[in-house]
């Protein structure tokens, strides 16, 4: 709206000048308004061209604001990954080591990086949640010094690694690790296991000769970035694989199937979101 009065002030005096003084002064007036050339009827033309120039130039001053468009290119999922990963200080390999250390002779079968709980997201509005995930980091580092209540509150608002570690007989244990401080905030056996579940898990960890760290290295050789998930499972062809999620520096997620015996990539799926 600023440009309307400026456009009126610019056009009218020049138009009057051109009509009074004629073609001799037309060239000077046109040069001042970025218009070249002048004829006998240039007074009316100049007014129209100057008016059009005034309309175009304001648009040019607003369009170069290209920097916001770069952030606008990130999808909601990519933005969420960026905000979450910016708070994580414990890498996947360190989380594996910590989780396995909680179960004597155990082997990791699943690891996932999780952010805010769904309940917390429902209670909070959209914008505070990213800042909320970053601000609790100091509290998270202090929470392990206390016992009981401080650690659950820290783990619910901080990013965390949730791992499944399986004993040789197939007994599974859930280990939750604060992804900022690296401390174990929860440890419990899987109470919902059946005898068949244990038997299946025992067979899988015996068959898998590739460790999760080796599978992650294979996936990272194809796509640089952050490993955010690893899971030992059978694919559609009943081949035992490590499913490894890697988030690139552009915050795209790719899931790789790494043969748990051969150590080769058998499938690759890119998340379009």
mmCIF file of C-alpha atoms in Angstrom:
data_model
loop_
_atom_site.group_PDB
_atom_site.id
_atom_site.type_symbol
_atom_site.label_atom_id
_atom_site.label_comp_id
_atom_site.label_asym_id
_atom_site.label_seq_id
_atom_site.Cartn_x
_atom_site.Cartn_y
_atom_site.Cartn_z
ATOM 1 C CA UNK A 1 0.000 0.000 0.000
ATOM 2 C CA UNK A 2 3.003 2.337 0.299
ATOM 3 C CA UNK A 3 3.565 2.290 -3.421
ATOM 4 C CA UNK A 4 0.159 3.792 -4.332
ATOM 5 C CA UNK A 5 0.902 7.357 -3.088
ATOM 6 C CA UNK A 6 4.467 7.159 -4.443
ATOM 7 C CA UNK A 7 3.172 6.083 -7.830
ATOM 8 C CA UNK A 8 0.698 9.003 -7.933
ATOM 9 C CA UNK A 9 3.362 11.517 -6.928
ATOM 10 C CA UNK A 10 5.765 10.156 -9.494
ATOM 11 C CA UNK A 11 3.460 10.034 -12.498
ATOM 12 C CA UNK A 12 1.420 13.232 -12.299
ATOM 13 C CA UNK A 13 4.242 15.867 -12.058
ATOM 14 C CA UNK A 14 6.229 14.184 -14.835
ATOM 15 C CA UNK A 15 3.179 13.976 -17.052
ATOM 16 C CA UNK A 16 2.451 17.675 -16.530
ATOM 17 C CA UNK A 17 6.092 18.555 -17.223
ATOM 18 C CA UNK A 18 6.118 16.567 -20.437
ATOM 19 C CA UNK A 19 2.957 18.222 -21.708
ATOM 20 C CA UNK A 20 4.183 21.759 -20.907
ATOM 21 C CA UNK A 21 7.773 21.600 -22.087
ATOM 22 C CA UNK A 22 7.339 19.126 -24.972
ATOM 23 C CA UNK A 23 9.880 16.750 -26.508
ATOM 24 C CA UNK A 24 13.038 18.662 -25.474
ATOM 25 C CA UNK A 25 12.682 17.788 -21.795
ATOM 26 C CA UNK A 26 11.193 14.357 -22.451
ATOM 27 C CA UNK A 27 14.540 12.545 -22.665
ATOM 28 C CA UNK A 28 15.698 13.772 -19.249
ATOM 29 C CA UNK A 29 12.403 12.853 -17.590
ATOM 30 C CA UNK A 30 12.418 9.406 -19.191
ATOM 31 C CA UNK A 31 15.999 8.703 -18.138
ATOM 32 C CA UNK A 32 15.016 9.396 -14.567
ATOM 33 C CA UNK A 33 12.217 6.854 -14.819
ATOM 34 C CA UNK A 34 14.258 4.085 -16.546
ATOM 35 C CA UNK A 35 12.466 4.560 -19.883
ATOM 36 C CA UNK A 36 14.503 5.145 -23.089
ATOM 37 C CA UNK A 37 13.433 6.836 -26.277
ATOM 38 C CA UNK A 38 10.873 9.605 -26.837
ATOM 39 C CA UNK A 39 8.568 10.691 -29.663
ATOM 40 C CA UNK A 40 6.134 13.464 -30.349
ATOM 41 C CA UNK A 41 3.369 11.756 -28.305
ATOM 42 C CA UNK A 42 5.691 10.494 -25.580
ATOM 43 C CA UNK A 43 3.909 12.412 -22.828
ATOM 44 C CA UNK A 44 0.965 10.041 -22.726
ATOM 45 C CA UNK A 45 3.178 6.991 -23.352
ATOM 46 C CA UNK A 46 5.598 7.938 -20.571
ATOM 47 C CA UNK A 47 2.803 8.294 -18.049
ATOM 48 C CA UNK A 48 1.526 4.818 -18.867
ATOM 49 C CA UNK A 49 5.023 3.257 -18.918
ATOM 50 C CA UNK A 50 6.041 4.945 -15.678
ATOM 51 C CA UNK A 51 2.866 3.720 -14.035
ATOM 52 C CA UNK A 52 3.570 0.175 -15.224
ATOM 53 C CA UNK A 53 7.192 0.411 -13.981
ATOM 54 C CA UNK A 54 5.948 1.513 -10.583
ATOM 55 C CA UNK A 55 3.715 -1.551 -10.477
ATOM 56 C CA UNK A 56 6.525 -3.955 -11.426
ATOM 57 C CA UNK A 57 9.362 -2.659 -9.253
ATOM 58 C CA UNK A 58 7.612 -3.224 -5.901
ATOM 59 C CA UNK A 59 7.039 -6.847 -6.908
ATOM 60 C CA UNK A 60 10.731 -7.249 -7.667
ATOM 61 C CA UNK A 61 11.693 -5.998 -4.227
ATOM 62 C CA UNK A 62 9.499 -8.591 -2.519
ATOM 63 C CA UNK A 63 10.339 -11.584 -4.715
ATOM 64 C CA UNK A 64 14.070 -11.849 -3.832
ATOM 65 C CA UNK A 65 13.098 -12.992 -0.350
ATOM 66 C CA UNK A 66 14.186 -16.463 -1.462
ATOM 67 C CA UNK A 67 15.639 -17.510 1.872
ATOM 68 C CA UNK A 68 12.219 -18.338 3.406
ATOM 69 C CA UNK A 69 11.436 -20.458 0.351
ATOM 70 C CA UNK A 70 14.370 -22.745 1.240
ATOM 71 C CA UNK A 71 12.844 -23.569 4.606
ATOM 72 C CA UNK A 72 9.438 -23.863 2.955
ATOM 73 C CA UNK A 73 10.831 -26.687 0.828
ATOM 74 C CA UNK A 74 11.030 -28.978 3.875
ATOM 75 C CA UNK A 75 7.947 -31.123 4.386
ATOM 76 C CA UNK A 76 6.347 -31.513 7.794
ATOM 77 C CA UNK A 77 8.065 -34.892 8.233
ATOM 78 C CA UNK A 78 11.456 -33.497 7.225
ATOM 79 C CA UNK A 79 11.061 -30.560 9.598
ATOM 80 C CA UNK A 80 10.172 -32.934 12.425
ATOM 81 C CA UNK A 81 13.259 -35.048 11.714
ATOM 82 C CA UNK A 82 15.447 -31.951 11.626
ATOM 83 C CA UNK A 83 14.154 -30.672 14.957
ATOM 84 C CA UNK A 84 14.456 -34.074 16.618
ATOM 85 C CA UNK A 85 17.961 -34.830 15.337
ATOM 86 C CA UNK A 86 19.192 -31.391 16.389
ATOM 87 C CA UNK A 87 18.631 -32.433 20.023
ATOM 88 C CA UNK A 88 20.113 -35.953 19.813
ATOM 89 C CA UNK A 89 23.621 -36.416 21.207
ATOM 90 C CA UNK A 90 23.760 -40.205 21.487
ATOM 91 C CA UNK A 91 24.311 -41.995 18.177
ATOM 92 C CA UNK A 92 22.727 -45.317 17.264
ATOM 93 C CA UNK A 93 25.934 -47.317 17.738
ATOM 94 C CA UNK A 94 26.398 -45.923 21.240
ATOM 95 C CA UNK A 95 22.780 -46.711 22.038
ATOM 96 C CA UNK A 96 23.333 -50.315 20.876
ATOM 97 C CA UNK A 97 26.352 -50.680 23.156
ATOM 98 C CA UNK A 98 24.468 -49.254 26.136
ATOM 99 C CA UNK A 99 21.379 -51.408 25.567
ATOM 100 C CA UNK A 100 23.289 -54.664 25.097
ATOM 101 C CA UNK A 101 25.296 -53.914 28.214
ATOM 102 C CA UNK A 102 22.101 -54.134 30.255
ATOM 103 C CA UNK A 103 21.493 -57.799 29.358
ATOM 104 C CA UNK A 104 24.268 -60.278 29.967
ATOM 105 C CA UNK A 105 24.920 -62.233 26.776
ATOM 106 C CA UNK A 106 22.038 -60.471 25.036
ATOM 107 C CA UNK A 107 21.821 -59.365 21.419
ATOM 108 C CA UNK A 108 19.983 -56.358 20.043
ATOM 109 C CA UNK A 109 17.056 -57.089 17.728
ATOM 110 C CA UNK A 110 15.369 -53.691 17.549
ATOM 111 C CA UNK A 111 16.290 -50.022 18.065
ATOM 112 C CA UNK A 112 14.157 -46.937 17.392
ATOM 113 C CA UNK A 113 14.705 -43.235 17.933
ATOM 114 C CA UNK A 114 11.582 -41.674 19.382
ATOM 115 C CA UNK A 115 10.702 -38.038 20.087
ATOM 116 C CA UNK A 116 7.908 -36.565 22.166
ATOM 117 C CA UNK A 117 5.170 -38.894 23.377
ATOM 118 C CA UNK A 118 1.825 -38.653 21.586
ATOM 119 C CA UNK A 119 0.184 -37.628 24.864
ATOM 120 C CA UNK A 120 2.540 -34.680 25.226
ATOM 121 C CA UNK A 121 1.903 -33.647 21.628
ATOM 122 C CA UNK A 122 -1.860 -33.644 22.246
ATOM 123 C CA UNK A 123 -1.532 -31.460 25.326
ATOM 124 C CA UNK A 124 0.776 -28.959 23.705
ATOM 125 C CA UNK A 125 0.217 -26.794 20.657
ATOM 126 C CA UNK A 126 2.204 -27.325 17.484
ATOM 127 C CA UNK A 127 4.817 -24.604 17.926
ATOM 128 C CA UNK A 128 5.821 -25.199 21.553
ATOM 129 C CA UNK A 129 6.628 -28.875 21.009
ATOM 130 C CA UNK A 130 9.884 -28.297 19.063
ATOM 131 C CA UNK A 131 11.133 -25.843 21.673
ATOM 132 C CA UNK A 132 9.944 -28.199 24.348
ATOM 133 C CA UNK A 133 12.055 -30.985 22.930
ATOM 134 C CA UNK A 134 15.140 -28.799 22.997
ATOM 135 C CA UNK A 135 14.675 -27.077 26.351
ATOM 136 C CA UNK A 136 14.441 -30.225 28.495
ATOM 137 C CA UNK A 137 17.965 -31.267 27.489
ATOM 138 C CA UNK A 138 19.590 -29.666 30.542
ATOM 139 C CA UNK A 139 16.991 -31.384 32.739
ATOM 140 C CA UNK A 140 17.641 -34.687 31.010
ATOM 141 C CA UNK A 141 21.338 -34.522 31.812
ATOM 142 C CA UNK A 142 20.510 -33.820 35.438
ATOM 143 C CA UNK A 143 17.743 -36.393 35.822
ATOM 144 C CA UNK A 144 19.973 -39.482 36.079
ATOM 145 C CA UNK A 145 21.439 -38.111 39.306
ATOM 146 C CA UNK A 146 18.026 -38.609 40.914
ATOM 147 C CA UNK A 147 16.000 -41.770 41.129
ATOM 148 C CA UNK A 148 12.425 -42.699 40.279
ATOM 149 C CA UNK A 149 10.314 -39.751 39.214
ATOM 150 C CA UNK A 150 12.960 -37.475 37.633
ATOM 151 C CA UNK A 151 13.988 -39.986 34.962
ATOM 152 C CA UNK A 152 10.516 -40.797 33.598
ATOM 153 C CA UNK A 153 9.702 -37.113 33.217
ATOM 154 C CA UNK A 154 12.977 -36.538 31.422
ATOM 155 C CA UNK A 155 12.464 -39.497 29.095
ATOM 156 C CA UNK A 156 8.935 -38.420 28.157
ATOM 157 C CA UNK A 157 10.030 -35.005 26.905
ATOM 158 C CA UNK A 158 13.504 -35.803 25.578
ATOM 159 C CA UNK A 159 14.353 -37.828 22.487
ATOM 160 C CA UNK A 160 15.038 -41.430 23.406
ATOM 161 C CA UNK A 161 16.289 -44.705 22.025
ATOM 162 C CA UNK A 162 13.976 -47.646 22.638
ATOM 163 C CA UNK A 163 15.743 -50.989 22.258
ATOM 164 C CA UNK A 164 14.852 -54.656 22.409
ATOM 165 C CA UNK A 165 17.637 -56.940 23.622
ATOM 166 C CA UNK A 166 17.174 -60.711 23.492
ATOM 167 C CA UNK A 167 18.824 -63.387 25.600
ATOM 168 C CA UNK A 168 20.066 -66.637 24.073
ATOM 169 C CA UNK A 169 16.827 -68.442 25.005
ATOM 170 C CA UNK A 170 14.734 -65.763 23.287
ATOM 171 C CA UNK A 171 13.708 -63.796 26.365
ATOM 172 C CA UNK A 172 13.331 -60.156 25.340
ATOM 173 C CA UNK A 173 14.034 -57.059 27.407
ATOM 174 C CA UNK A 174 13.057 -53.458 26.660
ATOM 175 C CA UNK A 175 15.698 -50.813 27.304
ATOM 176 C CA UNK A 176 14.996 -47.082 27.029
ATOM 177 C CA UNK A 177 17.954 -44.713 26.753
ATOM 178 C CA UNK A 178 17.925 -40.925 27.004
ATOM 179 C CA UNK A 179 19.252 -39.768 23.611
ATOM 180 C CA UNK A 180 20.729 -36.615 25.158
ATOM 181 C CA UNK A 181 22.490 -37.896 28.281
ATOM 182 C CA UNK A 182 22.973 -41.526 27.211
ATOM 183 C CA UNK A 183 21.587 -42.813 30.513
ATOM 184 C CA UNK A 184 19.214 -45.775 30.815
ATOM 185 C CA UNK A 185 15.850 -44.404 31.954
ATOM 186 C CA UNK A 186 13.851 -47.629 31.804
ATOM 187 C CA UNK A 187 14.556 -51.363 31.769
ATOM 188 C CA UNK A 188 11.984 -54.152 31.858
ATOM 189 C CA UNK A 189 11.412 -57.665 30.500
ATOM 190 C CA UNK A 190 8.814 -58.130 27.783
ATOM 191 C CA UNK A 191 5.836 -59.509 29.701
ATOM 192 C CA UNK A 192 3.790 -60.279 26.587
ATOM 193 C CA UNK A 193 6.083 -62.930 25.122
ATOM 194 C CA UNK A 194 4.719 -66.364 24.294
ATOM 195 C CA UNK A 195 6.787 -69.526 24.034
ATOM 196 C CA UNK A 196 6.545 -69.280 20.241
ATOM 197 C CA UNK A 197 7.821 -65.688 20.336
ATOM 198 C CA UNK A 198 10.840 -66.713 22.370
ATOM 199 C CA UNK A 199 11.584 -69.606 20.046
ATOM 200 C CA UNK A 200 11.415 -67.371 16.977
ATOM 201 C CA UNK A 201 13.669 -64.708 18.483
ATOM 202 C CA UNK A 202 16.193 -67.298 19.656
ATOM 203 C CA UNK A 203 16.372 -68.702 16.121
ATOM 204 C CA UNK A 204 16.794 -65.259 14.580
ATOM 205 C CA UNK A 205 19.659 -64.101 16.792
ATOM 206 C CA UNK A 206 21.419 -67.430 16.197
ATOM 207 C CA UNK A 207 21.039 -67.140 12.423
ATOM 208 C CA UNK A 208 22.033 -63.476 12.121
ATOM 209 C CA UNK A 209 25.781 -63.339 11.654
ATOM 210 C CA UNK A 210 25.767 -59.615 10.853
ATOM 211 C CA UNK A 211 25.677 -57.367 13.912
ATOM 212 C CA UNK A 212 23.423 -54.282 13.915
ATOM 213 C CA UNK A 213 26.536 -52.096 13.788
ATOM 214 C CA UNK A 214 27.734 -53.913 10.654
ATOM 215 C CA UNK A 215 24.319 -53.577 9.021
ATOM 216 C CA UNK A 216 24.263 -49.864 9.825
ATOM 217 C CA UNK A 217 27.707 -49.457 8.267
ATOM 218 C CA UNK A 218 26.526 -51.151 5.066
ATOM 219 C CA UNK A 219 23.482 -48.863 4.875
ATOM 220 C CA UNK A 220 25.578 -45.777 5.572
ATOM 221 C CA UNK A 221 27.940 -46.712 2.750
ATOM 222 C CA UNK A 222 24.996 -46.172 0.406
ATOM 223 C CA UNK A 223 23.482 -43.131 2.153
ATOM 224 C CA UNK A 224 25.327 -40.793 4.508
ATOM 225 C CA UNK A 225 23.356 -39.396 7.419
ATOM 226 C CA UNK A 226 21.906 -40.537 10.753
ATOM 227 C CA UNK A 227 20.767 -44.071 11.575
ATOM 228 C CA UNK A 228 17.422 -43.717 13.351
ATOM 229 C CA UNK A 229 16.135 -47.302 13.414
ATOM 230 C CA UNK A 230 17.336 -50.905 13.141
ATOM 231 C CA UNK A 231 15.193 -54.029 13.303
ATOM 232 C CA UNK A 232 15.927 -57.717 12.754
ATOM 233 C CA UNK A 233 13.075 -59.245 10.764
ATOM 234 C CA UNK A 234 12.173 -61.402 7.786
ATOM 235 C CA UNK A 235 11.316 -59.719 4.491
ATOM 236 C CA UNK A 236 8.578 -60.765 2.077
ATOM 237 C CA UNK A 237 10.849 -63.484 0.693
ATOM 238 C CA UNK A 238 11.380 -64.912 4.179
ATOM 239 C CA UNK A 239 14.993 -63.738 4.173
ATOM 240 C CA UNK A 240 16.292 -62.538 7.525
ATOM 241 C CA UNK A 241 17.351 -58.910 7.176
ATOM 242 C CA UNK A 242 18.258 -55.861 9.182
ATOM 243 C CA UNK A 243 15.876 -53.049 8.301
ATOM 244 C CA UNK A 244 17.929 -49.883 8.731
ATOM 245 C CA UNK A 245 16.475 -46.360 8.509
ATOM 246 C CA UNK A 246 18.926 -43.644 7.492
ATOM 247 C CA UNK A 247 18.003 -39.941 7.480
ATOM 248 C CA UNK A 248 20.097 -37.945 5.031
ATOM 249 C CA UNK A 249 21.437 -34.433 5.540
ATOM 250 C CA UNK A 250 18.445 -33.251 3.520
ATOM 251 C CA UNK A 251 16.229 -34.993 6.135
ATOM 252 C CA UNK A 252 14.888 -37.614 3.732
ATOM 253 C CA UNK A 253 14.507 -41.108 5.156
ATOM 254 C CA UNK A 254 15.627 -44.260 3.334
ATOM 255 C CA UNK A 255 14.989 -47.785 4.609
ATOM 256 C CA UNK A 256 17.556 -50.388 3.630
ATOM 257 C CA UNK A 257 17.138 -54.153 3.896
ATOM 258 C CA UNK A 258 20.528 -55.624 4.714
ATOM 259 C CA UNK A 259 20.849 -59.398 4.533
ATOM 260 C CA UNK A 260 21.550 -60.462 8.130
ATOM 261 C CA UNK A 261 23.789 -63.302 6.941
ATOM 262 C CA UNK A 262 25.478 -62.017 3.781
ATOM 263 C CA UNK A 263 25.670 -58.349 4.705
ATOM 264 C CA UNK A 264 24.400 -57.149 1.311
ATOM 265 C CA UNK A 265 21.616 -54.678 0.564
ATOM 266 C CA UNK A 266 18.585 -56.487 -0.816
ATOM 267 C CA UNK A 267 16.119 -53.611 -0.932
ATOM 268 C CA UNK A 268 15.987 -49.816 -0.653
ATOM 269 C CA UNK A 269 12.889 -47.721 -0.059
ATOM 270 C CA UNK A 270 12.880 -43.900 0.002
ATOM 271 C CA UNK A 271 10.257 -42.145 2.105
ATOM 272 C CA UNK A 272 8.787 -39.446 -0.153
ATOM 273 C CA UNK A 273 7.541 -37.321 2.779
#
